[in-house]
Coordinates of C-alpha atoms in Angstrom, one line a residue:
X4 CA -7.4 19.1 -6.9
X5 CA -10.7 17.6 -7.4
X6 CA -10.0 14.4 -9.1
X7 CA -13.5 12.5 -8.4
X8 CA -14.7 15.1 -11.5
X9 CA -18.6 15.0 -9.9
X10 CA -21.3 17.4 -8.9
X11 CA -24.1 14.7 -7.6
X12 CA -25.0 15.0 -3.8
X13 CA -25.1 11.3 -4.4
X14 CA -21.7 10.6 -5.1
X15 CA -18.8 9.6 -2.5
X16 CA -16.8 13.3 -1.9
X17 CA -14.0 13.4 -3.5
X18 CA -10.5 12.1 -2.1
X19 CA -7.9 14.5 -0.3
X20 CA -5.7 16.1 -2.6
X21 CA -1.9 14.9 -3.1
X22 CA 1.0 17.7 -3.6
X23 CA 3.0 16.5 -6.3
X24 CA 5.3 19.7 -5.1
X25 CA 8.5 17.7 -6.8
X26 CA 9.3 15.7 -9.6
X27 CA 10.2 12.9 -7.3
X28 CA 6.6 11.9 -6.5
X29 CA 5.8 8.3 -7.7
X30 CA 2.2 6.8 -8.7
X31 CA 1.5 3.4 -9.5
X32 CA -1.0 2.4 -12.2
X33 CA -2.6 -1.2 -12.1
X34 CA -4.9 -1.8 -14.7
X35 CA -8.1 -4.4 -14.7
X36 CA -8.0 -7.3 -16.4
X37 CA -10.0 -9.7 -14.7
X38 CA -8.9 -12.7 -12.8
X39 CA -5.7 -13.1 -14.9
X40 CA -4.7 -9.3 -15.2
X41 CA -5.2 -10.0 -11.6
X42 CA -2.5 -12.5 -11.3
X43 CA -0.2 -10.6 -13.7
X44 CA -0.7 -7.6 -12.1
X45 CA 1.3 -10.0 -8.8
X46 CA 3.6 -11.5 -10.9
X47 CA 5.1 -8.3 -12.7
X48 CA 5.6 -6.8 -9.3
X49 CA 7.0 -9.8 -7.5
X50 CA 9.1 -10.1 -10.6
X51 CA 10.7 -6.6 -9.9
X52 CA 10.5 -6.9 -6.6
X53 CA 13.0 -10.1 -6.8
X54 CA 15.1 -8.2 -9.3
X55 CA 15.6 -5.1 -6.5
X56 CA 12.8 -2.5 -7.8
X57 CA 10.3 -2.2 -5.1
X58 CA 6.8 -0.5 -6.8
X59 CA 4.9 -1.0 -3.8
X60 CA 6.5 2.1 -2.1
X61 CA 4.5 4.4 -4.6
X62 CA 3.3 7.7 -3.4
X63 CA 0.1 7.1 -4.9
X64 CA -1.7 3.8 -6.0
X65 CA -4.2 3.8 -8.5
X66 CA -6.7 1.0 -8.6
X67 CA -8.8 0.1 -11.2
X68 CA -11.5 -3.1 -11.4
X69 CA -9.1 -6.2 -10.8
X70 CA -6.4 -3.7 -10.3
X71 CA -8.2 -2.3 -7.1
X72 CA -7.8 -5.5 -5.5
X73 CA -4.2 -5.7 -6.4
X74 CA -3.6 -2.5 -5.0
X75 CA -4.7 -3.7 -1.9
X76 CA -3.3 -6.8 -1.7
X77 CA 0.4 -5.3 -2.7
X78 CA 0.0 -3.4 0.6
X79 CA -1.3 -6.0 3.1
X80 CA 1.4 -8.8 1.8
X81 CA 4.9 -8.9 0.5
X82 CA 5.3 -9.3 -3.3
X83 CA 6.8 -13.6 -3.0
X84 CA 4.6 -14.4 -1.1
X85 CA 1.5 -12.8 -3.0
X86 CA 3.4 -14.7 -6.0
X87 CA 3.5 -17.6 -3.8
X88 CA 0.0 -18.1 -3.0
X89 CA -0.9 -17.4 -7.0
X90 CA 1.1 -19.7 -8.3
X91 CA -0.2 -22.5 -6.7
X92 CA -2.6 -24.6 -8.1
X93 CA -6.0 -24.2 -7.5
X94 CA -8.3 -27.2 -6.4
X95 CA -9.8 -29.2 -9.6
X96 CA -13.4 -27.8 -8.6
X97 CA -12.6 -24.4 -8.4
X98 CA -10.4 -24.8 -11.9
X99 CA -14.1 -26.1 -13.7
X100 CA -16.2 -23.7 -11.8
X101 CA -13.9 -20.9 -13.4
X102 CA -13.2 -22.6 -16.5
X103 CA -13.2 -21.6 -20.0
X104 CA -16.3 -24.0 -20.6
X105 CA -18.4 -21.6 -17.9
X106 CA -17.1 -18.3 -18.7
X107 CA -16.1 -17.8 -22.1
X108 CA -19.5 -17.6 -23.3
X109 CA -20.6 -15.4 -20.3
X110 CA -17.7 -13.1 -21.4
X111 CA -18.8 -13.0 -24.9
X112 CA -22.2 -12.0 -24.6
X113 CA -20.6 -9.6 -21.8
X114 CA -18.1 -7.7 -24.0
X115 CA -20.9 -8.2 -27.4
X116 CA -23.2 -5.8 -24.7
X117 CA -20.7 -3.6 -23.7
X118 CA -20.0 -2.8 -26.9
X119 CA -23.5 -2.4 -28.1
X120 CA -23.9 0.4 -25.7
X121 CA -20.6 2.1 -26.1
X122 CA -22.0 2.3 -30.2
X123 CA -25.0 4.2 -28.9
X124 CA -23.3 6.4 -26.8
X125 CA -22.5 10.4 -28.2
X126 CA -19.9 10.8 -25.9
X127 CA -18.3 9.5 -22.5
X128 CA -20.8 11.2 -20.3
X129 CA -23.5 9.5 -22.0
X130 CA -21.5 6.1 -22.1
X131 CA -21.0 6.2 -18.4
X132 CA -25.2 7.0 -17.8
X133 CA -26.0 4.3 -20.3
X134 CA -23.9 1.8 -18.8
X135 CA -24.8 2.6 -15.5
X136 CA -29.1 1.8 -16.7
X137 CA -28.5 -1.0 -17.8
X138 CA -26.4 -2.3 -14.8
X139 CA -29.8 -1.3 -13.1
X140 CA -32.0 -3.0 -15.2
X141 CA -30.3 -6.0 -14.6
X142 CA -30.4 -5.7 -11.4
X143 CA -34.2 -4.7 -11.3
X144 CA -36.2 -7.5 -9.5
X145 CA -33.2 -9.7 -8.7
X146 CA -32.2 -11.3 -5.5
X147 CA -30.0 -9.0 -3.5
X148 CA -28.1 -11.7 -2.1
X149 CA -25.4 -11.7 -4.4
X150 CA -24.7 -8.9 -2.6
X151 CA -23.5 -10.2 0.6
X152 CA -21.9 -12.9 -1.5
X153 CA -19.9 -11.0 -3.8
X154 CA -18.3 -8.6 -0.5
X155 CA -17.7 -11.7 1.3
X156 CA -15.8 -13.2 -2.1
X157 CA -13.8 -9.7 -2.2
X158 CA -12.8 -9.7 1.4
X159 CA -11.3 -13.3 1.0
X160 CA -9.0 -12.3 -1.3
X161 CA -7.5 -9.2 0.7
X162 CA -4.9 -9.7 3.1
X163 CA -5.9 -6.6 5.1
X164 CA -9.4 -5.0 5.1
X165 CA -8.0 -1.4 6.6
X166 CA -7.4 1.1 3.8
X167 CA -3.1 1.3 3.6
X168 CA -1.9 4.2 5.1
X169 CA -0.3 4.8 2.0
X170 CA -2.3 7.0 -0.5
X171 CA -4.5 4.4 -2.9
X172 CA -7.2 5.6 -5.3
X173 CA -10.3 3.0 -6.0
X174 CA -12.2 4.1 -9.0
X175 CA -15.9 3.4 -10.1
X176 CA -19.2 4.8 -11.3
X177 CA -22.2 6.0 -9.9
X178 CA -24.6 3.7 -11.6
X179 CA -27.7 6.1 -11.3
X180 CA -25.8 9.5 -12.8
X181 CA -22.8 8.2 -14.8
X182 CA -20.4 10.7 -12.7
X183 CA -17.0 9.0 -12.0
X184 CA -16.0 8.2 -8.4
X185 CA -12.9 7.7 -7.1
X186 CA -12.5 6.7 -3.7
X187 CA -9.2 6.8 -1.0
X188 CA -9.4 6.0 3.0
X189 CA -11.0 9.5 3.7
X190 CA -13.6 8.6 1.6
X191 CA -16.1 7.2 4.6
X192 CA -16.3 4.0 2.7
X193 CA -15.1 0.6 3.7
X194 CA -12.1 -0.7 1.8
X195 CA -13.9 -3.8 1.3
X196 CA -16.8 -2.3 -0.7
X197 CA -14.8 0.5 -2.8
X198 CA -12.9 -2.7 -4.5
X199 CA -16.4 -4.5 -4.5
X200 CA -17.8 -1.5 -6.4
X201 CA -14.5 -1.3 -8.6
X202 CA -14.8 -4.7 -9.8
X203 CA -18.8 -4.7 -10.3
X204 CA -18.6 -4.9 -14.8
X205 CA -22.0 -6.8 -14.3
X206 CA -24.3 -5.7 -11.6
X207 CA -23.9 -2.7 -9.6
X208 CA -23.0 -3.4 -6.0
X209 CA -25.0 -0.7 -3.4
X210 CA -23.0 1.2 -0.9
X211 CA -25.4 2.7 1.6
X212 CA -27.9 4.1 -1.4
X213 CA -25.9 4.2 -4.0
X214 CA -24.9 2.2 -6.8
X215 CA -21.8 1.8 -8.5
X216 CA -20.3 -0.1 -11.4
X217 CA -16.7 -1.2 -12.4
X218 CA -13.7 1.5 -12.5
X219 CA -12.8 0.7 -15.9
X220 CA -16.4 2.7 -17.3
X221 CA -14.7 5.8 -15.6
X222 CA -12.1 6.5 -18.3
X223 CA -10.7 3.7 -19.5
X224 CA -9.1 0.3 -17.7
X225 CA -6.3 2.1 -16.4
X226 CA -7.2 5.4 -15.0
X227 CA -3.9 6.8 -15.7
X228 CA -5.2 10.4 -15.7
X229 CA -5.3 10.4 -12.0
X230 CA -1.8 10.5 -11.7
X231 CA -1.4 13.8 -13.1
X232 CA 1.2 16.0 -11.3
X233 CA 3.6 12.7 -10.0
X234 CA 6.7 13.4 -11.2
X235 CA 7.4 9.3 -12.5
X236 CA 4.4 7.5 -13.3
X237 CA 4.3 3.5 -14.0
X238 CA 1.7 2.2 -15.4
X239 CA 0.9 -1.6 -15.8
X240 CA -1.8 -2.6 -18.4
X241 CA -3.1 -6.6 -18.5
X242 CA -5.1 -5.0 -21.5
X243 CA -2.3 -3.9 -23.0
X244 CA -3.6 -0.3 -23.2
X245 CA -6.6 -1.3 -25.3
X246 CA -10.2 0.6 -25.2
X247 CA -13.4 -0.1 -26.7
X248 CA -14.1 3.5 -27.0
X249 CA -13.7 5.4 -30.0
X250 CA -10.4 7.2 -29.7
X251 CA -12.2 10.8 -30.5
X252 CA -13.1 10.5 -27.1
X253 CA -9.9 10.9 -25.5
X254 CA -10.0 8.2 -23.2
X255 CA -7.3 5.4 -24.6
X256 CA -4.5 5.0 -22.0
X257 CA -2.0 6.3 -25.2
X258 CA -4.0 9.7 -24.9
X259 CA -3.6 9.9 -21.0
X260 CA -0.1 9.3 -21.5
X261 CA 0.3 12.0 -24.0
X262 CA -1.0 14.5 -21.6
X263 CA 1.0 13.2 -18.3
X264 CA 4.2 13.9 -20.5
X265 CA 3.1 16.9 -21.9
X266 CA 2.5 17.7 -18.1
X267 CA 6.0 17.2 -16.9
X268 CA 5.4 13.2 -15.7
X269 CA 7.9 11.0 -16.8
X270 CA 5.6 7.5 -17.7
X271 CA 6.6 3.9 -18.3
X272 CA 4.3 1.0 -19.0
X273 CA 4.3 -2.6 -19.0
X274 CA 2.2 -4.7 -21.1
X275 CA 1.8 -8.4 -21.5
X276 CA 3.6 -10.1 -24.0
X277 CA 2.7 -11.0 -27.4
X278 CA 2.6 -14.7 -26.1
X279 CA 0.5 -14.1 -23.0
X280 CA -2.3 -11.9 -25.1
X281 CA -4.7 -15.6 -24.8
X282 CA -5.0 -15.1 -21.0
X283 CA -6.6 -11.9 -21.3
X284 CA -10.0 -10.7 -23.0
X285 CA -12.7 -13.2 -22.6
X286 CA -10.1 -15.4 -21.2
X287 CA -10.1 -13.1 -18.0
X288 CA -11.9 -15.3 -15.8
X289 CA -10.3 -18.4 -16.2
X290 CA -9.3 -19.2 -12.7
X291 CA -7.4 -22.0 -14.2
X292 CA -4.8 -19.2 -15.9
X293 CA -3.9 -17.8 -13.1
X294 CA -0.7 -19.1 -12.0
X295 CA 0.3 -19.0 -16.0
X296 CA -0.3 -15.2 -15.8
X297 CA 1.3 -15.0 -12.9
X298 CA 4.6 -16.4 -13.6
X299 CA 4.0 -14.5 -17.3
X300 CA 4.0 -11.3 -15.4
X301 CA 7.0 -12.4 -12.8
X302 CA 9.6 -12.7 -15.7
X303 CA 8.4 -10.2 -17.4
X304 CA 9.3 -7.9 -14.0
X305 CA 12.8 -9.5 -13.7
X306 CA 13.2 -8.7 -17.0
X307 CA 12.6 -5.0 -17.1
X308 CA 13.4 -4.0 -13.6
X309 CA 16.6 -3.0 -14.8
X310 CA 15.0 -0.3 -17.1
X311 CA 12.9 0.7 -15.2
X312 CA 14.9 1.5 -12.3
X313 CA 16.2 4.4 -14.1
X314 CA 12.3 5.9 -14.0
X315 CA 11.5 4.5 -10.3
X316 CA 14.8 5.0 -8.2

Protein backbone atom coordinates (compact mmCIF):
# COMPACT_ATOMS: atom_id res chain seq x y z
CA UNK A 1 0.00 0.00 0.00
CA UNK A 2 1.19 3.32 -0.99
CA UNK A 3 0.20 5.53 1.74
CA UNK A 4 2.61 8.64 1.01
CA UNK A 5 -0.29 9.28 -1.93
CA UNK A 6 2.66 11.18 -4.25
CA UNK A 7 4.12 11.05 -7.75
CA UNK A 8 7.00 14.00 -7.33
CA UNK A 9 10.59 12.68 -7.86
CA UNK A 10 10.98 15.25 -5.15
CA UNK A 11 9.23 13.70 -2.46
CA UNK A 12 10.63 11.28 0.29
CA UNK A 13 9.52 7.42 -1.11
CA UNK A 14 6.90 6.22 0.41
CA UNK A 15 7.10 4.12 3.74
CA UNK A 16 7.13 0.11 3.75
CA UNK A 17 3.88 -1.29 3.79
CA UNK A 18 2.16 -2.81 7.06
CA UNK A 19 -0.05 -6.22 6.77
CA UNK A 20 -2.94 -5.56 8.74
CA UNK A 21 -3.60 -9.55 7.85
CA UNK A 22 -5.90 -9.74 11.25
CA UNK A 23 -8.14 -7.77 13.05
CA UNK A 24 -5.87 -7.73 15.99
CA UNK A 25 -3.47 -5.12 14.50
CA UNK A 26 -3.41 -1.83 16.64
CA UNK A 27 -2.55 1.85 15.37
CA UNK A 28 -2.20 4.75 17.46
CA UNK A 29 -3.31 8.24 16.42
CA UNK A 30 -1.79 11.35 18.14
CA UNK A 31 -3.03 14.42 16.96
CA UNK A 32 -1.18 18.11 16.88
CA UNK A 33 -2.04 20.49 19.02
CA UNK A 34 0.78 22.55 19.70
CA UNK A 35 2.77 22.75 22.86
CA UNK A 36 -0.23 21.84 24.99
CA UNK A 37 -1.78 19.07 22.77
CA UNK A 38 1.75 18.16 23.20
CA UNK A 39 1.56 17.69 26.90
CA UNK A 40 -1.95 16.22 26.75
CA UNK A 41 -1.01 13.98 24.28
CA UNK A 42 1.71 12.62 27.60
CA UNK A 43 -0.77 12.96 30.02
CA UNK A 44 -3.71 10.88 28.48
CA UNK A 45 -1.19 8.09 27.89
CA UNK A 46 0.52 8.17 31.20
CA UNK A 47 -2.93 8.31 32.51
CA UNK A 48 -3.79 4.85 30.98
CA UNK A 49 -0.69 3.66 31.33
CA UNK A 50 -1.12 4.06 35.36
CA UNK A 51 -4.68 2.64 35.05
CA UNK A 52 -3.09 -0.82 33.25
CA UNK A 53 -3.69 0.08 29.38
CA UNK A 54 -0.40 0.28 27.72
CA UNK A 55 -0.88 2.38 24.07
CA UNK A 56 2.66 2.60 23.51
CA UNK A 57 2.76 -1.15 22.26
CA UNK A 58 0.76 -0.05 19.02
CA UNK A 59 1.51 -1.79 15.82
CA UNK A 60 1.59 1.36 14.11
CA UNK A 61 2.11 5.00 15.41
CA UNK A 62 0.89 7.80 13.60
CA UNK A 63 2.43 11.14 14.14
CA UNK A 64 1.18 14.32 13.31
CA UNK A 65 2.84 18.05 13.97
CA UNK A 66 3.11 18.09 17.93
CA UNK A 67 1.86 14.58 17.83
CA UNK A 68 5.11 13.53 15.83
CA UNK A 69 7.12 14.43 18.73
CA UNK A 70 4.99 12.56 21.11
CA UNK A 71 5.18 9.59 19.07
CA UNK A 72 8.69 9.68 19.51
CA UNK A 73 9.02 10.56 22.82
CA UNK A 74 6.30 7.61 24.01
CA UNK A 75 8.98 5.27 22.55
CA UNK A 76 12.30 6.58 23.92
CA UNK A 77 10.76 7.08 27.64
CA UNK A 78 8.23 5.39 29.84
CA UNK A 79 4.89 7.10 30.13
CA UNK A 80 5.53 8.51 34.39
CA UNK A 81 8.24 9.58 33.73
CA UNK A 82 7.37 11.58 30.44
CA UNK A 83 4.46 12.77 32.80
CA UNK A 84 7.00 13.47 35.32
CA UNK A 85 9.26 15.73 33.50
CA UNK A 86 5.87 17.75 32.05
CA UNK A 87 4.42 18.35 34.92
CA UNK A 88 7.05 20.14 36.43
CA UNK A 89 7.23 23.71 36.39
CA UNK A 90 9.00 25.40 33.97
CA UNK A 91 11.60 28.20 34.89
CA UNK A 92 9.86 31.86 35.19
CA UNK A 93 11.83 32.96 31.88
CA UNK A 94 10.86 30.26 29.78
CA UNK A 95 7.03 30.60 31.21
CA UNK A 96 7.15 34.66 29.71
CA UNK A 97 9.12 33.67 26.67
CA UNK A 98 6.15 31.25 25.85
CA UNK A 99 3.45 33.24 27.31
CA UNK A 100 0.14 34.16 26.32
CA UNK A 101 1.37 37.96 26.10
CA UNK A 102 4.01 36.66 23.15
CA UNK A 103 2.04 34.19 21.42
CA UNK A 104 -1.50 34.74 21.36
CA UNK A 105 -1.23 37.40 18.97
CA UNK A 106 1.35 35.46 16.84
CA UNK A 107 -1.31 32.71 16.79
CA UNK A 108 -4.01 34.94 15.74
CA UNK A 109 -2.65 36.44 12.84
CA UNK A 110 -1.39 32.68 12.27
CA UNK A 111 -4.77 30.89 12.28
CA UNK A 112 -6.49 34.57 10.53
CA UNK A 113 -3.83 33.42 7.46
CA UNK A 114 -4.41 29.97 7.44
CA UNK A 115 -7.69 30.42 7.04
CA UNK A 116 -7.50 33.13 4.33
CA UNK A 117 -5.85 30.66 2.18
CA UNK A 118 -7.87 27.59 2.91
CA UNK A 119 -11.03 30.23 1.59
CA UNK A 120 -9.18 30.47 -1.68
CA UNK A 121 -8.50 27.05 -2.10
CA UNK A 122 -10.98 24.84 -4.75
CA UNK A 123 -10.05 21.78 -3.19
CA UNK A 124 -7.28 20.00 -0.89
CA UNK A 125 -4.79 19.70 -3.64
CA UNK A 126 -4.81 23.16 -4.16
CA UNK A 127 -4.95 23.96 -0.29
CA UNK A 128 -1.88 21.95 0.19
CA UNK A 129 0.10 23.94 -3.06
CA UNK A 130 -1.13 27.17 -1.71
CA UNK A 131 -0.04 26.68 1.65
CA UNK A 132 3.06 25.23 0.77
CA UNK A 133 3.85 29.09 -1.49
CA UNK A 134 3.26 30.89 0.97
CA UNK A 135 5.51 28.95 3.49
CA UNK A 136 8.06 29.79 0.77
CA UNK A 137 7.53 33.30 0.48
CA UNK A 138 8.09 33.66 3.90
CA UNK A 139 10.88 32.10 3.90
CA UNK A 140 12.22 33.93 0.70
CA UNK A 141 15.23 36.16 1.64
CA UNK A 142 15.27 35.19 5.37
CA UNK A 143 18.07 34.00 7.53
CA UNK A 144 18.48 30.27 7.26
CA UNK A 145 19.61 29.99 10.71
CA UNK A 146 16.49 29.29 12.21
CA UNK A 147 17.18 26.35 10.72
CA UNK A 148 19.87 24.87 12.75
CA UNK A 149 17.93 26.37 15.63
CA UNK A 150 14.70 24.95 15.24
CA UNK A 151 16.45 20.98 14.74
CA UNK A 152 18.54 21.62 17.58
CA UNK A 153 15.10 22.81 19.76
CA UNK A 154 13.45 19.40 18.27
CA UNK A 155 16.24 17.17 19.28
CA UNK A 156 16.12 18.47 22.94
CA UNK A 157 12.89 17.41 23.44
CA UNK A 158 13.40 13.62 22.21
CA UNK A 159 14.61 11.15 24.40
CA UNK A 160 16.03 9.01 21.59
CA UNK A 161 17.07 10.37 18.11
CA UNK A 162 17.03 6.69 16.39
CA UNK A 163 13.65 5.98 14.62
CA UNK A 164 11.77 3.16 17.21
CA UNK A 165 12.01 -0.07 15.91
CA UNK A 166 8.42 -0.12 16.18
CA UNK A 167 6.51 1.00 13.06
CA UNK A 168 5.86 5.07 13.40
CA UNK A 169 4.50 7.22 10.56
CA UNK A 170 5.67 11.15 10.53
CA UNK A 171 3.56 13.09 8.23
CA UNK A 172 4.15 16.51 6.29
CA UNK A 173 4.05 18.37 3.07
CA UNK A 174 6.18 19.01 0.29
CA UNK A 175 6.20 22.77 0.39
CA UNK A 176 7.11 23.26 -3.40
CA UNK A 177 4.25 20.57 -4.87
CA UNK A 178 1.58 20.29 -2.13
CA UNK A 179 1.96 16.24 -2.42
CA UNK A 180 1.57 14.74 1.14
CA UNK A 181 4.57 12.93 2.67
CA UNK A 182 4.62 10.60 5.23
CA UNK A 183 7.77 9.36 6.55
CA UNK A 184 8.88 5.94 8.75
CA UNK A 185 12.63 4.78 9.56
CA UNK A 186 13.04 3.40 5.97
CA UNK A 187 12.43 6.58 4.79
CA UNK A 188 16.47 7.70 4.55
CA UNK A 189 15.57 10.69 6.65
CA UNK A 190 16.81 11.40 10.05
CA UNK A 191 14.19 11.09 12.81
CA UNK A 192 15.22 14.36 14.08
CA UNK A 193 14.17 16.29 10.92
CA UNK A 194 10.88 14.25 9.86
CA UNK A 195 9.35 15.67 13.39
CA UNK A 196 11.18 19.02 12.52
CA UNK A 197 9.30 18.99 9.13
CA UNK A 198 6.03 17.76 10.89
CA UNK A 199 5.85 20.49 13.20
CA UNK A 200 7.07 23.36 10.56
CA UNK A 201 2.95 25.38 10.51
CA UNK A 202 5.24 28.57 9.87
CA UNK A 203 8.23 28.18 7.74
CA UNK A 204 9.20 25.20 5.92
CA UNK A 205 12.20 23.39 7.28
CA UNK A 206 14.65 21.93 4.14
CA UNK A 207 15.68 18.38 4.21
CA UNK A 208 18.47 17.89 1.71
CA UNK A 209 16.49 20.09 -1.19
CA UNK A 210 13.34 19.81 -0.23
CA UNK A 211 10.91 21.66 1.76
CA UNK A 212 8.26 20.61 3.90
CA UNK A 213 5.60 22.09 6.05
CA UNK A 214 3.53 20.75 9.11
CA UNK A 215 1.57 17.27 8.99
CA UNK A 216 -1.55 18.66 9.92
CA UNK A 217 -1.91 20.50 5.97
CA UNK A 218 -1.76 16.69 4.81
CA UNK A 219 -5.31 15.83 5.65
CA UNK A 220 -6.30 17.13 8.57
CA UNK A 221 -4.52 17.29 12.37
CA UNK A 222 -4.89 13.77 12.88
CA UNK A 223 -4.07 11.75 9.89
CA UNK A 224 -6.31 9.04 10.93
CA UNK A 225 -6.61 7.75 7.30
CA UNK A 226 -3.37 6.12 7.61
CA UNK A 227 -4.44 3.64 9.81
CA UNK A 228 -6.65 2.07 7.36
CA UNK A 229 -6.61 -1.82 7.53
CA UNK A 230 -5.64 -2.01 11.71
CA UNK A 231 -8.10 -3.93 13.08
CA UNK A 232 -8.53 -1.32 16.52
CA UNK A 233 -7.60 2.05 15.96
CA UNK A 234 -7.33 4.85 18.83
CA UNK A 235 -7.16 7.97 18.03
CA UNK A 236 -6.36 10.97 20.44
CA UNK A 237 -7.37 14.53 19.26
CA UNK A 238 -5.98 17.84 21.43
CA UNK A 239 -8.24 19.53 18.73
CA UNK A 240 -10.96 17.77 19.50
CA UNK A 241 -11.48 16.53 15.92
CA UNK A 242 -11.94 20.05 14.61
CA UNK A 243 -10.82 21.20 10.85
CA UNK A 244 -10.77 24.45 9.21
CA UNK A 245 -11.58 22.80 5.99
CA UNK A 246 -14.90 22.79 4.55
CA UNK A 247 -16.32 19.42 5.28
CA UNK A 248 -17.15 18.80 1.38
CA UNK A 249 -13.74 18.07 1.23
CA UNK A 250 -13.62 14.95 3.16
CA UNK A 251 -10.91 15.64 5.30
CA UNK A 252 -12.57 16.10 9.05
CA UNK A 253 -11.32 13.32 11.38
CA UNK A 254 -15.40 12.37 11.67
CA UNK A 255 -15.13 11.51 7.92
CA UNK A 256 -11.90 9.37 8.34
CA UNK A 257 -13.57 7.60 10.94
CA UNK A 258 -16.60 6.90 9.00
CA UNK A 259 -14.50 5.15 6.35
CA UNK A 260 -12.02 3.13 8.93
CA UNK A 261 -15.45 1.64 10.25
CA UNK A 262 -16.96 1.17 7.20
CA UNK A 263 -13.56 -0.61 6.52
CA UNK A 264 -13.76 -3.19 9.24
CA UNK A 265 -11.45 -0.91 11.98
CA UNK A 266 -12.99 -0.77 15.16
CA UNK A 267 -12.04 3.27 16.35
CA UNK A 268 -12.10 5.03 19.65
CA UNK A 269 -11.14 8.61 20.35
CA UNK A 270 -10.33 10.76 23.10
CA UNK A 271 -10.89 14.38 23.14
CA UNK A 272 -10.22 17.04 25.72
CA UNK A 273 -12.75 17.97 27.94
CA UNK A 274 -15.20 20.68 27.73
CA UNK A 275 -13.10 22.37 30.64
CA UNK A 276 -9.67 22.00 29.10
CA UNK A 277 -10.97 23.49 25.48
CA UNK A 278 -8.87 27.15 26.81
CA UNK A 279 -5.49 25.37 26.49
CA UNK A 280 -5.93 24.58 23.00
CA UNK A 281 -6.31 26.86 19.84
CA UNK A 282 -4.35 30.04 19.97
CA UNK A 283 -3.56 28.96 23.52
CA UNK A 284 -1.31 26.13 21.96
CA UNK A 285 1.91 27.66 22.62
CA UNK A 286 1.66 28.61 26.05
CA UNK A 287 4.56 26.88 27.60
CA UNK A 288 3.10 27.98 30.83
CA UNK A 289 -0.03 25.36 30.24
CA UNK A 290 1.70 22.70 29.96
CA UNK A 291 1.79 20.87 33.07
CA UNK A 292 -2.20 21.91 33.23
CA UNK A 293 -2.73 19.97 29.95
CA UNK A 294 -0.81 17.42 31.13
CA UNK A 295 -2.38 16.44 34.29
CA UNK A 296 -5.89 17.30 32.13
CA UNK A 297 -4.94 14.57 29.81
CA UNK A 298 -3.58 12.14 32.82
CA UNK A 299 -7.08 11.84 34.48
CA UNK A 300 -8.77 11.90 31.61
CA UNK A 301 -6.62 8.44 30.73
CA UNK A 302 -7.33 6.95 34.24
CA UNK A 303 -10.60 7.67 33.58
CA UNK A 304 -11.27 5.89 30.39
CA UNK A 305 -8.76 3.17 30.38
CA UNK A 306 -11.31 0.95 31.58
CA UNK A 307 -13.31 1.47 28.35
CA UNK A 308 -11.07 1.38 26.33
CA UNK A 309 -9.41 -1.66 27.28
CA UNK A 310 -12.31 -3.48 25.71
CA UNK A 311 -10.98 -1.89 22.09
CA UNK A 312 -7.09 -2.12 22.96
CA UNK A 313 -6.64 -5.54 24.90
Amino acid sequence: MNRNHSSSPNSIPAPASIAAASGLKRALVLGGGGSTGNAWLIGVVAGLYEAGLDVTTADLTIGTSAGSTAAAQIAGMSPSELLAATLAPLPVSRQRSGGVETRARPAVHHLARIKGIISSAVDAADMRRRLGSAALDLDAGADDSWQAQWRKTVASRLPNQDWPERAVFITAVDAKTGEPVVFDRHSGVELVDAIAASCSSGRPYRIGGNYFIDGGYRSNAENADLAAGFGRVLVLSPFGGKSLQPVEWGMHLATQIDALRHGGSSVATVFPDSDAEHMFGVNAMDLSLRPAAAQAGYEQGRAQAATLNDLWS
